[in-house]
Short mmCIF file of C-alpha atoms in Angstrom, two decimals:
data_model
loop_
_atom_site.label_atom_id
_atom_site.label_comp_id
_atom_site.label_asym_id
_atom_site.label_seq_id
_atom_site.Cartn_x
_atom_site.Cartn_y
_atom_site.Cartn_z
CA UNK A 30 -24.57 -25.47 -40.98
CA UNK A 31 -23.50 -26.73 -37.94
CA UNK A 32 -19.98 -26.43 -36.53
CA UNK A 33 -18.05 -29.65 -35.58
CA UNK A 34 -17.26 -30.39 -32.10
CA UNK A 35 -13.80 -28.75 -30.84
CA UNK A 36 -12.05 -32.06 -29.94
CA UNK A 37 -9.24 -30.13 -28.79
CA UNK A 38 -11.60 -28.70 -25.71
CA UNK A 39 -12.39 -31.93 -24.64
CA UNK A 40 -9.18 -31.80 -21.93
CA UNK A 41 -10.17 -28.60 -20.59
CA UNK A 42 -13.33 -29.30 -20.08
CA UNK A 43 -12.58 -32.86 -18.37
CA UNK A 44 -10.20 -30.58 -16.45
CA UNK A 45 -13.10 -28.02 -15.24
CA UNK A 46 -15.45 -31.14 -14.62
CA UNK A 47 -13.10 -32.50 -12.37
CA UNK A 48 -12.03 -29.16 -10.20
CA UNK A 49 -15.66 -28.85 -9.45
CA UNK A 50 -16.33 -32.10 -8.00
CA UNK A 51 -12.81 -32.80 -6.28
CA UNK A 52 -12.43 -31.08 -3.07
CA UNK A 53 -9.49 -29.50 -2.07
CA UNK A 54 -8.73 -32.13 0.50
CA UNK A 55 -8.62 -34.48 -2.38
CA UNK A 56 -6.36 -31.86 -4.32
CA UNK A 57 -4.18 -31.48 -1.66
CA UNK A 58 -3.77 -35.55 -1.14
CA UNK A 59 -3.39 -36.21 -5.07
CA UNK A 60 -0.52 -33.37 -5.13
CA UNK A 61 1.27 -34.53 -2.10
CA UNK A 62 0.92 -37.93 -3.51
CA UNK A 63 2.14 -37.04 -6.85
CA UNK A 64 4.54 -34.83 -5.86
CA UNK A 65 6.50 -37.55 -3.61
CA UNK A 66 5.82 -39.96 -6.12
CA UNK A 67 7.58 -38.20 -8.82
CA UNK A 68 10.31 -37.45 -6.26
CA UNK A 69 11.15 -41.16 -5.09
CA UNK A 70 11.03 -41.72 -8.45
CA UNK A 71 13.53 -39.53 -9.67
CA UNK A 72 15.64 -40.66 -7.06
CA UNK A 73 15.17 -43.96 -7.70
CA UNK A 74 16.21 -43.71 -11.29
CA UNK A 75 19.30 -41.71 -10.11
CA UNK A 76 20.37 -44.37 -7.71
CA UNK A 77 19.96 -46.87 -10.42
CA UNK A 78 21.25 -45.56 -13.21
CA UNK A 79 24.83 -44.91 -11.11
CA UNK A 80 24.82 -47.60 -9.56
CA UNK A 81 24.62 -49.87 -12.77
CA UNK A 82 27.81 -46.86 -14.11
CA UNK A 83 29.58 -47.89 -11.07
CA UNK A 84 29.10 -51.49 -11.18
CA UNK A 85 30.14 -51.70 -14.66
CA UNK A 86 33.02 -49.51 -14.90
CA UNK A 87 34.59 -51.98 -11.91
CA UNK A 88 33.54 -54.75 -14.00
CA UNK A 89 35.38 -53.52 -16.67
CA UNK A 90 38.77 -52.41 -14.91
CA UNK A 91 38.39 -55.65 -13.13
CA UNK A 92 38.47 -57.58 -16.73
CA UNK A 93 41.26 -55.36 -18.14
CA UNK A 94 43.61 -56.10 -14.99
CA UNK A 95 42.27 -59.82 -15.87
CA UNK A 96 42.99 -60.09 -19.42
CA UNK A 97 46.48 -57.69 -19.05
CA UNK A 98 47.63 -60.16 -15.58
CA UNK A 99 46.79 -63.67 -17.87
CA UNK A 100 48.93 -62.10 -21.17
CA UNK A 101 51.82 -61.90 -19.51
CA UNK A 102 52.13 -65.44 -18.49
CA UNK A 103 52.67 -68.23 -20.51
CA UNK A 104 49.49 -70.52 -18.86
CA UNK A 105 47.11 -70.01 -21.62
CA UNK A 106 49.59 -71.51 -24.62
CA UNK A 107 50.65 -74.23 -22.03
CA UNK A 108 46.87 -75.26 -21.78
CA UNK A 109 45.88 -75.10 -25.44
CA UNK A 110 48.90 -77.05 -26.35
CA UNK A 111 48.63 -79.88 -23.52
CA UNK A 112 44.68 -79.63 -24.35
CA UNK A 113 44.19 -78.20 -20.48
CA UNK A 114 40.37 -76.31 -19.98
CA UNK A 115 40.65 -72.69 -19.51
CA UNK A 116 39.37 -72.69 -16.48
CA UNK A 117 42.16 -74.25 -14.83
CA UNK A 118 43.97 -70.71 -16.20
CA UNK A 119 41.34 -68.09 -15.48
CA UNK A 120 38.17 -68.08 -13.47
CA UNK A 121 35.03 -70.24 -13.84
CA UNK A 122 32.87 -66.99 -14.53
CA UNK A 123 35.29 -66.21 -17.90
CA UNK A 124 35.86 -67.48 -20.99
CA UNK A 125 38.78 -67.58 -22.94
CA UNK A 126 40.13 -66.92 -26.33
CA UNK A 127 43.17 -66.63 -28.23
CA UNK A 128 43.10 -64.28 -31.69
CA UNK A 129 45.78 -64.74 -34.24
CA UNK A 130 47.00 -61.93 -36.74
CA UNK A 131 45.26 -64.07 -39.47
CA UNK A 132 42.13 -64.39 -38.39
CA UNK A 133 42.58 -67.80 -36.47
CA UNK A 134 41.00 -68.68 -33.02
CA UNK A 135 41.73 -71.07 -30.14
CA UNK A 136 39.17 -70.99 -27.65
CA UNK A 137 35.98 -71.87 -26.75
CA UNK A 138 33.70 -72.07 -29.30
CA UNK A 139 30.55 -69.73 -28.23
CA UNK A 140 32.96 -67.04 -27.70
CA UNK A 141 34.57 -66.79 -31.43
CA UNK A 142 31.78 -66.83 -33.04
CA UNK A 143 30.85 -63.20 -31.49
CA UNK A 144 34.47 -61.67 -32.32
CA UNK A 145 34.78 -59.20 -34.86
CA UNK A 146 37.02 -56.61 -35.89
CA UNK A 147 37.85 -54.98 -33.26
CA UNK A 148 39.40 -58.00 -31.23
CA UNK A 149 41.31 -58.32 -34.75
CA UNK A 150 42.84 -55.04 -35.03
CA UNK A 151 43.90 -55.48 -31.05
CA UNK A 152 45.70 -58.95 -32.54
CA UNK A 153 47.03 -56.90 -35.46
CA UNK A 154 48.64 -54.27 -33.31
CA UNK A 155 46.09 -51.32 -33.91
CA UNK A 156 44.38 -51.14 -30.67
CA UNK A 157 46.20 -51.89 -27.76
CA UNK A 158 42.73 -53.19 -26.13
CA UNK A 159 39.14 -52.97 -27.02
CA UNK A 160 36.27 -53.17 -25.00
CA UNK A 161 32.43 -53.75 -25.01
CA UNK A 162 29.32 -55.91 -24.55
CA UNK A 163 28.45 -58.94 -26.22
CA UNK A 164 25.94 -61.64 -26.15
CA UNK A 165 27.51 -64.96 -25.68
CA UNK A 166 25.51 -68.37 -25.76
CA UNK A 167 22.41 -66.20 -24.67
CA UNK A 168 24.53 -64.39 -21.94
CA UNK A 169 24.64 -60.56 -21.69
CA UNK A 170 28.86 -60.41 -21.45
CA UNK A 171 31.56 -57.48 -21.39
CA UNK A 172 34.76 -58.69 -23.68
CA UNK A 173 38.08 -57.77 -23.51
CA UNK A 174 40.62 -58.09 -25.76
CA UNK A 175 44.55 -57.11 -25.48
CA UNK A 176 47.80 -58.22 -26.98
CA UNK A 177 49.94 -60.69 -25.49
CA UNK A 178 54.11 -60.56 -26.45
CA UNK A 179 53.54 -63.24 -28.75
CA UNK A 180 51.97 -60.82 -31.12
CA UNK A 181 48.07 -62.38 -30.44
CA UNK A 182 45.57 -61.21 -28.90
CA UNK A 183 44.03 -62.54 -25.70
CA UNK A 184 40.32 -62.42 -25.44
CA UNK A 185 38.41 -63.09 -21.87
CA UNK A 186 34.51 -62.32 -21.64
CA UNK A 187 32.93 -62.60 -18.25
CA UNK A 188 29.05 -62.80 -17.71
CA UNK A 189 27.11 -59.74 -16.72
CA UNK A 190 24.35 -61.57 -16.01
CA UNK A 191 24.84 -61.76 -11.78
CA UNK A 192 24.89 -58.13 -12.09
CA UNK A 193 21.89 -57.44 -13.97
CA UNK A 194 19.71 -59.38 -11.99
CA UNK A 195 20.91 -57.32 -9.18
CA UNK A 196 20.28 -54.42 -10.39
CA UNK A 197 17.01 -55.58 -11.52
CA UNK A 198 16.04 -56.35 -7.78
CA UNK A 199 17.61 -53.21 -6.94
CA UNK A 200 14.84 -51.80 -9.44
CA UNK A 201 12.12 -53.04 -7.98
CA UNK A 202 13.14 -52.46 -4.35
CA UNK A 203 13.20 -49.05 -5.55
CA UNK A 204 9.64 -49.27 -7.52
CA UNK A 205 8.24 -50.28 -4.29
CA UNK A 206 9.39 -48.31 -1.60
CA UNK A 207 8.13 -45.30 -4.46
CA UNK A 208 4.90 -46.86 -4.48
CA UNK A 209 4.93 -47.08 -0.62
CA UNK A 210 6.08 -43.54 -0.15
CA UNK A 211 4.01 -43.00 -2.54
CA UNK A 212 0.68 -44.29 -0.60
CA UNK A 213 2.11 -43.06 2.78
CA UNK A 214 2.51 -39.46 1.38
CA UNK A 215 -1.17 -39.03 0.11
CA UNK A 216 -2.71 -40.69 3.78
CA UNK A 217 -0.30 -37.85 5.49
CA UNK A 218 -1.44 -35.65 3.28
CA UNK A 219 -5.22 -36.63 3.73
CA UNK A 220 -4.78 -36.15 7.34
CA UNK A 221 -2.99 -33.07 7.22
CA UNK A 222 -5.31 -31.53 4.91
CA UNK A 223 -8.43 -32.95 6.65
CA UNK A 224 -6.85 -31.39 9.82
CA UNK A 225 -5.93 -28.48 8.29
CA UNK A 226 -9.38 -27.26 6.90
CA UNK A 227 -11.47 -27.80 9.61
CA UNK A 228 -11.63 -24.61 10.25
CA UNK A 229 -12.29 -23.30 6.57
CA UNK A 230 -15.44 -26.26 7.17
CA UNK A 231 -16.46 -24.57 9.90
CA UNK A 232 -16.57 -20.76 8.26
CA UNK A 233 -18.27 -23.14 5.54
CA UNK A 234 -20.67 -24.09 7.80
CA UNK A 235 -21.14 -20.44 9.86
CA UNK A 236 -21.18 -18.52 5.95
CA UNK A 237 -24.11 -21.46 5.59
CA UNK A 238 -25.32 -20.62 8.85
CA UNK A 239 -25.63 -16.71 7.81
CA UNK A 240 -27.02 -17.38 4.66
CA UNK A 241 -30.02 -19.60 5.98
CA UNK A 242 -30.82 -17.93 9.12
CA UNK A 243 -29.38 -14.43 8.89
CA UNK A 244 -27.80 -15.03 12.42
CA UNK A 245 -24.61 -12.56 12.10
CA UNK A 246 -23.25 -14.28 15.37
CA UNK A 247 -19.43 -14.11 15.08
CA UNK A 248 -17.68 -17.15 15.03
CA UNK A 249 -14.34 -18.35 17.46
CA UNK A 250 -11.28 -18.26 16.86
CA UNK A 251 -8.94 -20.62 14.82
CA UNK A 252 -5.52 -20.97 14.79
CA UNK A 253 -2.63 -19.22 17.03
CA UNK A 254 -3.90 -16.25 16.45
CA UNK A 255 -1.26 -15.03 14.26
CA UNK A 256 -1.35 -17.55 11.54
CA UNK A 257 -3.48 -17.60 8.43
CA UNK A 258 -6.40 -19.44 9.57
CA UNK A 259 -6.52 -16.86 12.39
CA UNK A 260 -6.41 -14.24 10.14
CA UNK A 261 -9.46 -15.39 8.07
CA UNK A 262 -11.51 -15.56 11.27
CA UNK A 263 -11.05 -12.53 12.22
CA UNK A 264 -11.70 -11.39 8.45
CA UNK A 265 -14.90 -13.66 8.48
CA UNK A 266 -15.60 -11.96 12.06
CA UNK A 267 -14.83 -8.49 11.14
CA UNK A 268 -17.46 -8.84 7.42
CA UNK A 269 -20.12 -10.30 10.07
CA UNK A 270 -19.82 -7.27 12.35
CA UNK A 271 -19.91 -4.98 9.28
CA UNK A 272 -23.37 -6.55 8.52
CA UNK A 273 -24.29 -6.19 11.39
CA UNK A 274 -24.11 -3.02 11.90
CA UNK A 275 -25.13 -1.84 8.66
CA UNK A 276 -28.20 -4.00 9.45
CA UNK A 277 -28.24 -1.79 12.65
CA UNK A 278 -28.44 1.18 10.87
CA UNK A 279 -30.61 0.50 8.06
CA UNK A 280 -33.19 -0.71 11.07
CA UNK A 281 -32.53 2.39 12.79
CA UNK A 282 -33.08 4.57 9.21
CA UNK A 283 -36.33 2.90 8.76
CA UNK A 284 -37.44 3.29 12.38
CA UNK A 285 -36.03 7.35 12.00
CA UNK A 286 -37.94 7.51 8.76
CA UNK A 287 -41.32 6.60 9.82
CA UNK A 288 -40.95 8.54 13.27
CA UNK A 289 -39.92 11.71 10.80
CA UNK A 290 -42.92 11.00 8.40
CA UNK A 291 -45.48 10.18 11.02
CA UNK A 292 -45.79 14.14 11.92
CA UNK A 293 -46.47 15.49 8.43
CA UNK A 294 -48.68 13.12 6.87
CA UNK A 295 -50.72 13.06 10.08
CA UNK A 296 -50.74 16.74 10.29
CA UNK A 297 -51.75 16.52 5.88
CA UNK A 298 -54.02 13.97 6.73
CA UNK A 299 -55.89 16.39 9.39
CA UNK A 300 -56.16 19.14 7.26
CA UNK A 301 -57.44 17.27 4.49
CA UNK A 302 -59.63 15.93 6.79
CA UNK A 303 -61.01 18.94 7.94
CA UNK A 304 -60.99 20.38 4.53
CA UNK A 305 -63.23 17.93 3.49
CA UNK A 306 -65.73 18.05 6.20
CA UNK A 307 -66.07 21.56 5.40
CA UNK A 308 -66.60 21.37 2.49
CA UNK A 309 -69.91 19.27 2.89
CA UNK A 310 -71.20 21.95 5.43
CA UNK A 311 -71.17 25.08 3.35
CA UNK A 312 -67.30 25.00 2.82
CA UNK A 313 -64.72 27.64 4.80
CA UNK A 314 -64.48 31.09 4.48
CA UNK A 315 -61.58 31.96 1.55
CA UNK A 316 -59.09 33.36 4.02
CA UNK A 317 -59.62 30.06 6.30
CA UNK A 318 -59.21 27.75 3.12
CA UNK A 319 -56.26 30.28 1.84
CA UNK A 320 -54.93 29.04 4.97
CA UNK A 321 -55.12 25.70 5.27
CA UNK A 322 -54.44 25.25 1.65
CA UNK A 323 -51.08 27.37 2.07
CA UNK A 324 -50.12 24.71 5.42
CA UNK A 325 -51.18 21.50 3.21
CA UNK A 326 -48.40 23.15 0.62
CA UNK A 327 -46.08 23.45 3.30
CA UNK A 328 -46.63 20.24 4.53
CA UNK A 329 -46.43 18.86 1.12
CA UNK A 330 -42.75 20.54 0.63
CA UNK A 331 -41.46 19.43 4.16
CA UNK A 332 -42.66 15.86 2.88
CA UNK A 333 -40.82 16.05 -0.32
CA UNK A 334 -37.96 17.35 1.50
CA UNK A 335 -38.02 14.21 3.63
CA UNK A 336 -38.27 11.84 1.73
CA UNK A 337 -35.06 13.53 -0.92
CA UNK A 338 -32.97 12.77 1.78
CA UNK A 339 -33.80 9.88 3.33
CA UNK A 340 -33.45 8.80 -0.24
CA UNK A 341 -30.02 10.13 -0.50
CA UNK A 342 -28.79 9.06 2.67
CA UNK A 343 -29.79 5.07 2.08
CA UNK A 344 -27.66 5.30 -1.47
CA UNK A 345 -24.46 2.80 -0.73
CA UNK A 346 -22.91 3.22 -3.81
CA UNK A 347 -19.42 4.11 -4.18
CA UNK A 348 -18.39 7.18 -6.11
CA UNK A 349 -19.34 7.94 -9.40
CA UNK A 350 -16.90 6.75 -12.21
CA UNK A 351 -18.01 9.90 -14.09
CA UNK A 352 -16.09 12.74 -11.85
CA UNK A 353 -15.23 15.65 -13.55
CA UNK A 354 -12.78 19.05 -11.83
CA UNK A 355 -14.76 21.18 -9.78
CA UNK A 356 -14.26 24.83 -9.03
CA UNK A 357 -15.52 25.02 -5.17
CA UNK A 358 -16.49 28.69 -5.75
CA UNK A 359 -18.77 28.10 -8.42
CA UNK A 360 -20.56 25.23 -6.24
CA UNK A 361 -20.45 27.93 -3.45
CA UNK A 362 -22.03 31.22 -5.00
CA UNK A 363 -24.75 28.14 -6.59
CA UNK A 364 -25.77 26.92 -3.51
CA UNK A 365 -26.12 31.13 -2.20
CA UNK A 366 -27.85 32.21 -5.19
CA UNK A 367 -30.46 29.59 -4.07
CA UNK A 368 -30.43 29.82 -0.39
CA UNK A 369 -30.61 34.29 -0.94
CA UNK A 370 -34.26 33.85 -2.45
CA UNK A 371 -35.51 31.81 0.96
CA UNK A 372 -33.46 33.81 3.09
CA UNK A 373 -36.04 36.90 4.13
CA UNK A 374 -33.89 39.62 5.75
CA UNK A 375 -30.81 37.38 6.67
CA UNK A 376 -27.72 38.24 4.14
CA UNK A 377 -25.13 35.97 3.13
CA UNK A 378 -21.91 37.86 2.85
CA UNK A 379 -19.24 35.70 0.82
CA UNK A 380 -15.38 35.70 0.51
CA UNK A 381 -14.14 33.00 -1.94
CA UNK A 382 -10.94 31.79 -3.43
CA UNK A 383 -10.73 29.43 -5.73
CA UNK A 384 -10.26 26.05 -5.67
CA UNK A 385 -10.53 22.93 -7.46
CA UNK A 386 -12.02 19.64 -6.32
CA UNK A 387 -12.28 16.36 -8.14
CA UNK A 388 -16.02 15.10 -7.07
CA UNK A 389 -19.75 15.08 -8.01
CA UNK A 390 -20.99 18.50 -8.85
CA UNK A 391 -24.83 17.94 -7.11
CA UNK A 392 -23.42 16.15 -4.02
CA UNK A 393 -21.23 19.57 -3.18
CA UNK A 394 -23.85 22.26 -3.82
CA UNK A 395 -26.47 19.94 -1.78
CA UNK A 396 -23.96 19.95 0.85
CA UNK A 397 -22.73 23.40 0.80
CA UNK A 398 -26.82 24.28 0.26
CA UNK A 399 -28.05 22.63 3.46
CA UNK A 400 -25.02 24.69 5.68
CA UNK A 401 -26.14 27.63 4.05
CA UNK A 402 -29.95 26.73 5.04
CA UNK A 403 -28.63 25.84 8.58
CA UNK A 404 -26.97 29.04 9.14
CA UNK A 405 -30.07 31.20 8.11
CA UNK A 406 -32.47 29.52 10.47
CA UNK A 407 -30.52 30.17 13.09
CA UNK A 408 -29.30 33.54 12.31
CA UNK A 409 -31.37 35.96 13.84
CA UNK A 410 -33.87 38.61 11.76
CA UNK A 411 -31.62 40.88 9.80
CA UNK A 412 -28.50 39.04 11.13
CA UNK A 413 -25.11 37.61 8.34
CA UNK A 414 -24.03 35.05 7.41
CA UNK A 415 -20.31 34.85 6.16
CA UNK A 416 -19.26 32.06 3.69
CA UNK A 417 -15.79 32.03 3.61
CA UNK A 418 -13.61 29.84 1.38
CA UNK A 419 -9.59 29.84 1.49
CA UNK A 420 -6.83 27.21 0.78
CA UNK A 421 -10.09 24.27 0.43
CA UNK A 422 -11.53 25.31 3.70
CA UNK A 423 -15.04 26.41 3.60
CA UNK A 424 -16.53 28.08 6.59
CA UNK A 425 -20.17 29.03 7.13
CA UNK A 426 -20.76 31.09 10.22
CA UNK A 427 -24.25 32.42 11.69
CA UNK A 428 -24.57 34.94 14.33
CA UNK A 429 -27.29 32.96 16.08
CA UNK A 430 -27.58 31.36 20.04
CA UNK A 431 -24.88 28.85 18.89
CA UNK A 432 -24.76 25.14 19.57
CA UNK A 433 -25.09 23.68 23.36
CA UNK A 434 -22.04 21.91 24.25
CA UNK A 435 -23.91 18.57 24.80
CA UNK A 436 -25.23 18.63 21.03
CA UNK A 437 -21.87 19.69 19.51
CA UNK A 438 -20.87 16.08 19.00
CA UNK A 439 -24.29 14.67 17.59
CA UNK A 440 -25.32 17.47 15.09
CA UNK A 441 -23.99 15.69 12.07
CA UNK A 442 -25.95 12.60 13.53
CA UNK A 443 -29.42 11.47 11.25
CA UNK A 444 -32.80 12.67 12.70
CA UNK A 445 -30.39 14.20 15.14
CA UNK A 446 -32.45 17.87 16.40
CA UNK A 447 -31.42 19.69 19.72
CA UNK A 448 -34.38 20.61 21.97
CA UNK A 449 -34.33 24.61 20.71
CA UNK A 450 -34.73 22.99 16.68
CA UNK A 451 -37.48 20.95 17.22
CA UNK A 452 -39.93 23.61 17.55
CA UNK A 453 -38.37 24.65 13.61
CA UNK A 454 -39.26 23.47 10.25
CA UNK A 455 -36.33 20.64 8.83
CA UNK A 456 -35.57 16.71 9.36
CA UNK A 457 -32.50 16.69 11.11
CA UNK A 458 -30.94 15.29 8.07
CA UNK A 459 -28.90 18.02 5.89
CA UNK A 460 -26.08 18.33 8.20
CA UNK A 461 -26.24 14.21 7.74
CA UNK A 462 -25.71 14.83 3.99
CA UNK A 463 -22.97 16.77 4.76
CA UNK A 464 -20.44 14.68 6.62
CA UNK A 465 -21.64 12.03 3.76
CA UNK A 466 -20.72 14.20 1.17
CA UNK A 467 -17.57 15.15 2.83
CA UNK A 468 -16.59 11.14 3.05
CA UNK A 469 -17.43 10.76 -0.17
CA UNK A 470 -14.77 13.32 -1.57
CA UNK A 471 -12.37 12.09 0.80
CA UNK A 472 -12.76 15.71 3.27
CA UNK A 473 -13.85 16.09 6.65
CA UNK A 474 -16.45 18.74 8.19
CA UNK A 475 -16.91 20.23 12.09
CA UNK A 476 -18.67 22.51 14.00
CA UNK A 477 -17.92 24.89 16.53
CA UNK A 478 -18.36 27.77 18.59
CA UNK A 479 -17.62 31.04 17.72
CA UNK A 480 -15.93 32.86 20.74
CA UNK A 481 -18.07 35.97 20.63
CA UNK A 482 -20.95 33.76 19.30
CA UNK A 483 -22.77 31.89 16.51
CA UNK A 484 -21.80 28.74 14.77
CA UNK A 485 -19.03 28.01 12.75
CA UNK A 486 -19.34 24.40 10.22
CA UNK A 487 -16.00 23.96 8.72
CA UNK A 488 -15.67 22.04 5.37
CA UNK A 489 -12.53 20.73 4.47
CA UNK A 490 -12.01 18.73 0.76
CA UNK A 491 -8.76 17.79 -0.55
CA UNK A 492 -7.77 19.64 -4.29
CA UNK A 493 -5.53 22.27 -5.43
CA UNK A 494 -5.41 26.15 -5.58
CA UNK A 495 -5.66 27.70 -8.88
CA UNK A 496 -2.31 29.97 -9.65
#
């Protein structure tokens, strides 16, 4: 059975509908529009709202003064009893009455028929004056009513009429200029956003640009060079060099890879070659094909070799999540068990203390692995090496020629291989893996002369001494 529709999703999704197709130009004009809409508004009702208080609270002392100024002479009784019209004894704008204790009015005639009891407890003595709004023949009014010596009570209304339709204009004076401000606001803001994000158009239009054509061209400036749109420039600029360059380098690793694998598989390729062709005349002799067969393994290896760490040096991914405490010397005396049954009659003498190092277990003994396999090939025959590991510094020293000055600061460089290595078997990439492994755990790793010879690599990883 089919659910009903969620009704009450029908706002948010009008709401999600709209943010996609409204651009933030358009956001920014419908907020600034809104926003100083709502604020002319609010202002407007303020002004109205106390200025209607104001007009009506001196409207209302005006009539008290009035009413209290026409008790206290004896006009009003003169003009009832010589049949004289009010108006001769207030102003045109009022009208008159006269409330007896009993109930009985003089006056004009509209006017009693809206008193009640409150003008008749004023008459009666128990309010020395009320107060408040009336309608009177179809007039909105404010009435008065206080007690005159003679024991009545004087009633005067006065038309509020004037002042409503004043305030009324007032109103839509107000309405307008809101609606003008209103309309002025969101064109100010149109311009001032339409101004404001040309530049974020034009990264728009370079990210575009990138995206279509791969051009990784950077882009100028925007802005004063210290404000926000400057800033994102220089962001934008600074990811577009960062592509660049890792384009540079992955270009560079592909040219370095096939330069590396040219040599082997053309010297495989030859000695399958020539395998083969002996093989159809008669074959070679067994020590010959021994031989060969022994290089083609060799080759095979050196290939396999290769192509581990080229593979290892293209991974980009950031650390593993699953890192686990490592004790450096058990990477260490790894990696030497390993490197002691390649090493002929070179022996690795070790010295380790202990010390812990949150990492990848395989990354370290691959790194430590390929300075031990260093140090060997350049050791001479029966020559040490010394592994020595104190306070998370791990030195590997040979007692080989050492390292010319000029390649001292390119020997942790990929495919990098001095003049004297080329002639011996590797890539030129495990010292790579090192200084990748070592910015991987956060470490650092040198080399350097020793001053009464041989190499010293240096590899430094941040952790703690076990007590």
């Amino acid at each position: 059975m089919t659910a009903p529709p969620s009704y009450a999703r029908w706002p948010a999704l009008g709401r999600e509908r709209l943010a996609k197709h409204v651009t933030l130009a358009s956001r920014v004009t419908i907020l600034t529009s809104l926003a100083v809409g709502l604020t002319l508004a609010v202002a407007s009702v303020a002004v109205y709202v106390t200025l209607r208080i104001e007009l009506e609270s001196s409207l209302d002392e005006s009539l008290i003064q009035r009413a209290q100024a026409t008790a206290d002479t004896p006009l009003v009784q003169s003009a009832f009893d010589n049949n004289i019209p009010t108006q001769f004894v207030t102003a045109s704008d009022v009208r008159l009455a006269v409330l007896t204790p009993a109930g009985t009015a003089r006056g004009e005639r509209h006017l009693i028929d809206v008193l009640s009891s409150s003008e008749l407890a004023v008459a009666r003595g128990g309010r020395s004056q009320s107060l408040r709004t009336v309608v009177v023949d179809g007039d909105r009014s404010r009435l008065v009513a206080v007690r005159q010596p003679g024991g009545t009570a004087l009633v005067l209304a006065q038309s509020m009429e004037p002042t409503y339709r004043s305030l009324e204009r007032l109103a839509l004076v107000a309405w307008s200029v809101g609606l003008a401000g209103a309309l002025l606001a969101g064109l100010a803001g149109w311009g001032v956003a339409t101004n404001g994000l040309r530049p974020v158009r034009r990264l728009t239009r370079a990210a575009e640009h990138v995206a279509r054509t791969d051009d990784l061209t950077p882009i100028a400036p925007a802005g004063t060079g210290t404000d926000e749109l400057a800033r994102l420039t220089a962001a934008f600029n600074m990811m577009l060099a960062s592509l660049a360059a890792s384009r540079r380098r992955q270009v560079q690793l592909v040219a370095d890879a096939g330069h590396e694998l040219r040599t082997p598989l053309t010297s495989l390729r030859t000695n399958l070659e020539l395998l083969a062709q002996a093989e159809q005349h008669g074959g070679l002799p067994d020590q010959a094909r021994a031989e060969l067969l022994a290089d083609v393994d060799a080759q095979i290896d050196e290939l396999s070799t290769l192509v581990g760490d080229l593979v290892e040096l293209a991974r980009e991914e950031p650390m593993a999540h699953d890192l686990e405490a490592v004790d450096l010397v058990d990477v260490v005396e790894a990696a030497v068990v390993r490197v002691r049954r390649r090493a002929g009659g070179v022996r690795i003498d070790t010295r380790l203390e202990q010390w812990l190092v949150v990492g990848e277990p395989h990354l370290l003994e691959r790194a430590v692995t390929n300075l031990l396999d260093n140090a060997v090939k350049w050791s001479p025959p029966g020559g040490v090496v010394e592994v020595r590991l104190t306070g998370g510094e791990l030195t590997v020293r040979d007692h080989g020629p050492g390292i010319a000055a000029g390649d001292l600061p390119r020997v942790f460089d990929r495919f990098y291989r001095s003049v004297e290595a080329r002639s011996l078997s590797g890539s030129g990439l495990g010292l790579a893996i090192v200084r990748r492994t070592a910015d991987r755990h956060s470490g650092q790793v040198s080399a350097a002369n020793a001053p009464d010879g041989g190499a010293v690599f240096t590899l430094r990883l941040p952790g703690s001494g076990v007590h």
